[in-house]
Amino acid sequence: MRALFCYFSATGNTKKCIDLYQNYLSLSGVESDIHNIDDGKLEFNPEDYDMVFFAYPIHGFNAPENVLKFAKTLKKCKEKKRLIILKTSGEHLRINNISSYSLIRILKRRNYYLTNEYHYIMPYDIIFRHTDLMAYNMYEALKGLVPLDVKDILDNKIVKLKYMPFGHLLQIFMLIEHPGAKINGLFMHTNKNCISCGLCEKACPTKNIEIDEKGKVHFKHSCLMCTRCAFYCPKDAIVFGLFNSWKVNGKYSFQMPKEEEVDKHKRYCKNSYNRYFKIAEERIKNQK
Ligand SMILES: Cc1cc2nc3c(=O)[nH]c(=O)nc-3n(C[C@H](O)[C@H](O)[C@H](O)COP(=O)(O)O)c2cc1C
Ligand code: SF4
Ligand code: SF4
């Protein structure tokens, strides 16, 4: 059996998830290949695989624009192809269930049929920085859940997220995030801390950043608002347009913190996080 992963991960969370998937599939004898949507053209032929995974971070209750664009470039499969969607996001609100509706529609026209969809909670790369403890707990939950979900997939168990009434309409409305990202991009610039290191230019998935011969950083018109440039900038020098106060800079360690942290957001979506961790804990415990 063979699996193909097509993924986009702006700041590494979704990549962490598919690395675990690839590892557990391999332990069960399933070979897989990975296509990073950043890299443009697909070098693999989906016809050669028994299942195709699409993995992405939820952006504005939707799949990012580049993921939808990539899906539209795929040819129609000759026979029905098994589709599995993996998505990560910063909170466990049920409204996030709608995020794949456009993607599923696009892929269905190309003969891909959804059998499984999983949503994992990972730390925010926008809005605010989760504490190290929260990021650690999220990753621990992910590590516990992935082997169970891989088992379900290999046992051909169908797992879909709960349908949201009027979700299709809401999801179409939410596509407003895509032009919104481009508008925000017009207001992005760098501050005096920029050292013209070129990292943001290299990292941008849409080649939206250019550094001129004087070392000045220019943002063009195809921003996805994916936050990668601002997240990884070593000098925290990017002013993230109209959403600058939501900027998160610097990788998460995903390690258990050595010292107690102040959690300024401990009340934020508290019940929904608790519910997610409780469900994860019970599933992991029951499996053992
Ligand atoms: C523009 C943007 C919009 C986002 N919208 C949502 C959202 O609607 N719901 C949510 O739970 N998280 C949202 N997030 C948070 C990301 O989905 C989350 O941090 C994700 O795990 C990042 O994955 P990545 O590191 O693979 O890019 C958003 C992030 C960005 C950058
Ligand atoms: S990554 Fe940061 S410091 Fe480096 S060129 Fe870009 S904005 Fe400047
Ligand atoms: S400019 Fe920054 S936020 Fe916009 S697409 Fe490029 S890396 Fe992502």
XYZ file of C-alpha atoms and ligand atoms in Angstrom:
335
model
C 0.000 0.000 0.000
C 1.245 3.513 -0.778
C 0.235 6.967 0.411
C 0.872 10.431 -0.954
C 0.915 13.505 1.296
C 0.258 16.923 -0.220
C 0.758 19.518 2.478
C 1.156 23.149 3.283
C 2.554 24.217 6.618
C 3.349 27.890 7.140
C 4.964 27.613 10.563
C 5.660 23.905 11.061
C 2.656 22.609 13.025
C 1.038 20.713 10.165
C 4.441 19.380 9.134
C 4.903 17.944 12.640
C 1.602 16.178 12.195
C 2.428 14.603 8.831
C 5.879 13.548 10.065
C 4.111 11.496 12.733
C 1.680 10.107 10.149
C 4.487 9.109 7.833
C 6.298 7.393 10.674
C 3.270 5.374 11.869
C 2.287 4.421 8.324
C 5.801 3.230 7.697
C 5.716 1.115 10.903
C 2.614 -0.561 9.413
C 4.400 -1.206 6.126
C 2.814 1.653 4.173
C 5.279 3.582 2.044
C 4.635 7.245 1.461
C 5.855 10.248 -0.483
C 5.512 13.866 0.513
C 4.779 16.835 -1.714
C 5.199 20.277 -0.194
C 2.644 22.574 -1.866
C 5.183 25.444 -1.540
C 7.311 23.782 -4.186
C 4.811 24.320 -6.984
C 4.375 21.516 -9.480
C 3.485 18.024 -8.248
C 6.261 15.599 -9.189
C 4.287 12.501 -8.157
C 1.346 10.887 -9.923
C -1.601 10.463 -7.510
C -2.788 7.521 -9.664
C 0.181 5.535 -8.264
C -1.097 5.774 -4.667
C -3.857 4.008 -2.741
C -4.641 7.074 -0.677
C -3.923 10.760 -0.912
C -3.601 12.930 2.186
C -4.172 16.676 2.087
C -2.810 18.490 5.135
C -3.116 22.194 5.904
C -3.439 24.789 8.684
C -6.887 26.347 9.033
C -6.805 30.005 7.972
C -9.938 32.016 8.709
C -12.086 28.838 9.033
C -10.906 27.785 5.573
C -8.098 26.054 3.748
C -5.381 28.532 2.675
C -5.723 29.884 -0.844
C -2.569 28.143 -2.153
C -3.960 24.762 -1.041
C -7.198 25.320 -2.988
C -5.251 26.552 -6.016
C -3.019 23.492 -5.896
C -6.042 21.158 -5.650
C -7.458 22.763 -8.810
C -4.301 21.869 -10.746
C -4.790 18.122 -10.167
C -6.035 15.977 -13.028
C -9.164 13.864 -12.676
C -8.280 10.366 -11.411
C -9.381 7.483 -13.610
C -10.851 5.651 -10.627
C -12.121 6.813 -7.265
C -9.224 7.831 -5.051
C -9.327 7.671 -1.280
C -8.899 11.138 0.257
C -7.834 11.825 3.851
C -7.696 15.356 5.222
C -5.514 16.413 8.141
C -5.767 19.923 9.467
C -4.302 21.798 12.387
C -5.587 24.929 14.024
C -5.257 26.983 17.155
C -8.598 26.236 18.745
C -11.184 23.508 18.951
C -14.289 25.483 18.002
C -16.782 23.483 15.971
C -16.930 26.187 13.306
C -13.510 24.923 12.166
C -15.325 21.810 10.868
C -16.380 23.817 7.799
C -12.832 24.585 6.685
C -12.509 21.691 4.211
C -15.823 22.122 2.370
C -14.311 23.953 -0.646
C -11.345 21.599 -0.799
C -13.598 18.526 -0.717
C -15.774 20.005 -3.491
C -12.757 20.731 -5.706
C -11.270 17.284 -5.158
C -14.575 15.429 -5.599
C -14.752 16.795 -9.153
C -11.365 15.136 -9.660
C -12.617 11.788 -8.335
C -11.189 12.029 -4.803
C -13.586 10.765 -2.126
C -13.206 11.748 1.479
C -13.148 8.816 3.906
C -11.376 10.385 6.897
C -10.823 13.861 8.251
C -8.905 14.785 11.402
C -8.472 18.114 13.127
C -5.635 18.571 15.607
C -5.090 21.537 17.867
C -1.659 23.122 17.709
C -0.359 26.457 18.974
C -1.390 29.681 17.308
C 0.890 31.374 14.810
C -1.368 34.415 14.836
C -3.595 36.202 17.393
C -1.392 35.407 20.417
C 1.416 33.157 21.530
C 0.315 30.078 23.435
C 2.340 29.269 26.529
C 5.098 26.664 26.205
C 3.085 24.391 28.490
C 0.030 24.620 26.236
C 2.156 23.957 23.120
C 3.748 20.975 24.887
C 0.337 19.562 25.853
C -0.980 20.022 22.314
C 1.966 18.180 20.817
C 1.701 15.387 23.414
C -1.998 14.987 22.496
C -1.080 14.903 18.795
C 1.565 12.232 19.432
C -1.016 10.127 21.282
C -3.797 10.579 18.707
C -1.931 10.009 15.444
C -1.235 6.266 15.940
C -4.925 5.726 16.786
C -6.061 7.640 13.711
C -3.564 5.809 11.496
C -4.996 2.534 12.805
C -8.539 3.655 11.924
C -7.411 4.603 8.430
C -5.713 1.264 7.871
C -8.766 -0.566 9.268
C -10.844 1.323 6.645
C -12.923 2.964 9.347
C -14.710 6.027 7.985
C -14.233 9.072 10.212
C -15.718 12.441 9.295
C -16.179 15.635 11.260
C -19.694 16.618 12.285
C -21.580 18.523 9.572
C -22.456 22.123 10.444
C -25.887 23.340 9.272
C -25.456 26.194 6.741
C -21.717 25.449 6.905
C -21.345 25.591 3.106
C -22.753 29.111 2.953
C -20.699 30.280 5.913
C -17.578 28.763 4.430
C -18.100 30.567 1.101
C -18.496 33.817 3.050
C -15.269 33.077 4.933
C -13.367 32.938 1.625
C -13.239 36.709 2.120
C -10.048 35.971 4.076
C -8.192 35.367 0.787
C -8.580 38.882 -0.717
C -8.328 40.225 2.864
C -4.839 38.714 3.147
C -3.750 40.567 0.012
C -5.067 43.852 1.393
C -3.212 43.276 4.656
C -0.094 42.510 2.616
C -0.167 46.060 1.223
C 0.470 47.361 4.741
C 3.347 45.014 5.580
C 6.826 46.459 5.969
C 9.964 46.055 8.046
C 11.259 48.134 10.937
C 14.784 49.316 11.752
C 15.724 45.964 13.298
C 15.885 44.321 9.861
C 19.384 43.052 9.027
C 18.534 42.142 5.396
C 19.386 38.500 6.106
C 17.109 37.296 3.286
C 15.382 34.603 5.321
C 11.888 35.983 4.731
C 12.505 36.293 0.985
C 13.575 32.644 0.789
C 10.784 31.400 3.043
C 7.757 33.081 1.476
C 5.591 30.421 -0.229
C 4.232 32.853 -2.829
C 7.488 34.720 -3.596
C 5.803 37.831 -2.281
C 8.982 39.271 -0.759
C 11.900 40.827 -2.573
C 15.032 42.393 -1.137
C 16.638 45.028 -3.311
C 20.351 45.688 -3.767
C 20.276 48.187 -0.886
C 18.900 45.473 1.412
C 15.407 46.951 1.612
C 12.582 44.424 1.943
C 9.601 44.858 -0.412
C 6.255 43.093 -0.071
C 4.322 42.542 -3.304
C 0.665 41.675 -3.970
C 0.307 37.945 -3.362
C 0.424 37.640 0.417
C -1.457 34.671 1.908
C -1.126 36.114 5.391
C 0.431 32.773 6.294
C 2.687 34.561 8.858
C 5.782 32.513 7.987
C 7.982 35.556 7.334
C 6.984 37.272 10.581
C 7.099 34.053 12.632
C 10.648 33.101 11.644
C 12.244 36.559 11.307
C 15.302 36.404 13.623
C 14.992 40.101 14.484
C 11.189 40.310 14.784
C 11.497 43.073 12.191
C 8.316 42.522 10.185
C 5.376 44.812 10.814
C 2.455 42.544 9.997
C 0.195 45.128 8.385
C -3.190 45.751 9.988
C -2.791 42.600 12.102
C 0.527 43.549 13.677
C -0.869 43.280 17.200
C -1.736 39.621 16.427
C 1.791 38.768 15.307
C 3.551 35.756 16.832
C 7.339 35.700 16.459
C 9.640 32.766 17.185
C 9.345 28.991 17.051
C 7.640 26.993 19.791
C 9.954 24.599 21.618
C 7.219 21.990 22.296
C 9.208 21.114 25.440
C 7.825 21.055 28.954
C 8.784 24.495 30.374
C 11.271 24.465 33.258
C 9.712 27.463 34.962
C 6.146 28.499 35.641
C 4.757 30.875 32.982
C 2.259 33.684 33.182
C -0.713 32.712 30.997
C -2.422 35.926 29.921
C -4.957 33.984 27.862
C -5.905 31.246 30.287
C -9.630 31.994 29.981
C -9.583 32.084 26.156
C -11.654 29.171 24.734
C -10.899 27.377 28.007
C -13.836 24.966 27.776
C -13.112 24.006 24.201
C -9.427 23.295 24.933
C -10.382 21.269 28.002
C -12.882 19.286 25.932
C -10.219 18.564 23.282
C -7.660 17.373 25.839
C -10.267 15.282 27.672
C -11.413 13.520 24.487
C -7.779 12.932 23.465
C -6.862 11.598 26.914
C -9.825 9.207 26.975
C -9.151 7.883 23.485
C -5.462 7.329 24.263
C -6.261 5.666 27.629
C -8.937 3.374 26.154
C -6.607 2.215 23.424
C -3.958 1.217 25.978
C -4.201 33.838 8.649
C -4.445 32.798 9.701
C -5.737 32.466 10.028
C -5.986 31.507 11.007
N -7.277 31.167 11.253
C -7.539 30.217 12.161
C -8.893 29.807 12.381
O -9.822 30.234 11.695
N -9.132 28.920 13.371
C -8.107 28.405 14.123
O -8.403 27.617 15.028
N -6.807 28.726 13.915
C -6.508 29.619 12.945
N -5.194 29.951 12.700
C -4.104 29.289 13.455
C -3.430 28.159 12.647
O -4.411 27.377 11.998
C -2.605 27.239 13.555
O -1.669 27.947 14.292
C -1.943 26.140 12.716
O -1.613 25.046 13.545
C -0.694 26.598 11.985
O -0.182 25.513 11.264
P 1.183 25.566 10.417
O 2.280 25.816 11.422
O 1.288 24.212 9.794
O 1.056 26.656 9.422
C -4.913 30.890 11.707
C -3.599 31.225 11.363
C -3.369 32.169 10.370
C -1.950 32.508 10.023
S 13.949 37.811 7.930
Fe 13.702 39.660 9.153
S 15.767 40.462 9.404
Fe 15.845 38.992 7.709
S 15.520 40.241 5.867
Fe 13.507 39.486 6.498
S 12.687 41.108 7.795
Fe 14.881 41.496 7.620
S 4.681 37.737 2.741
Fe 4.885 36.607 4.655
S 2.781 36.259 5.328
Fe 2.696 36.840 3.166
S 2.692 34.880 2.055
Fe 4.826 35.555 2.220
S 5.606 34.552 4.071
Fe 3.378 34.431 4.137
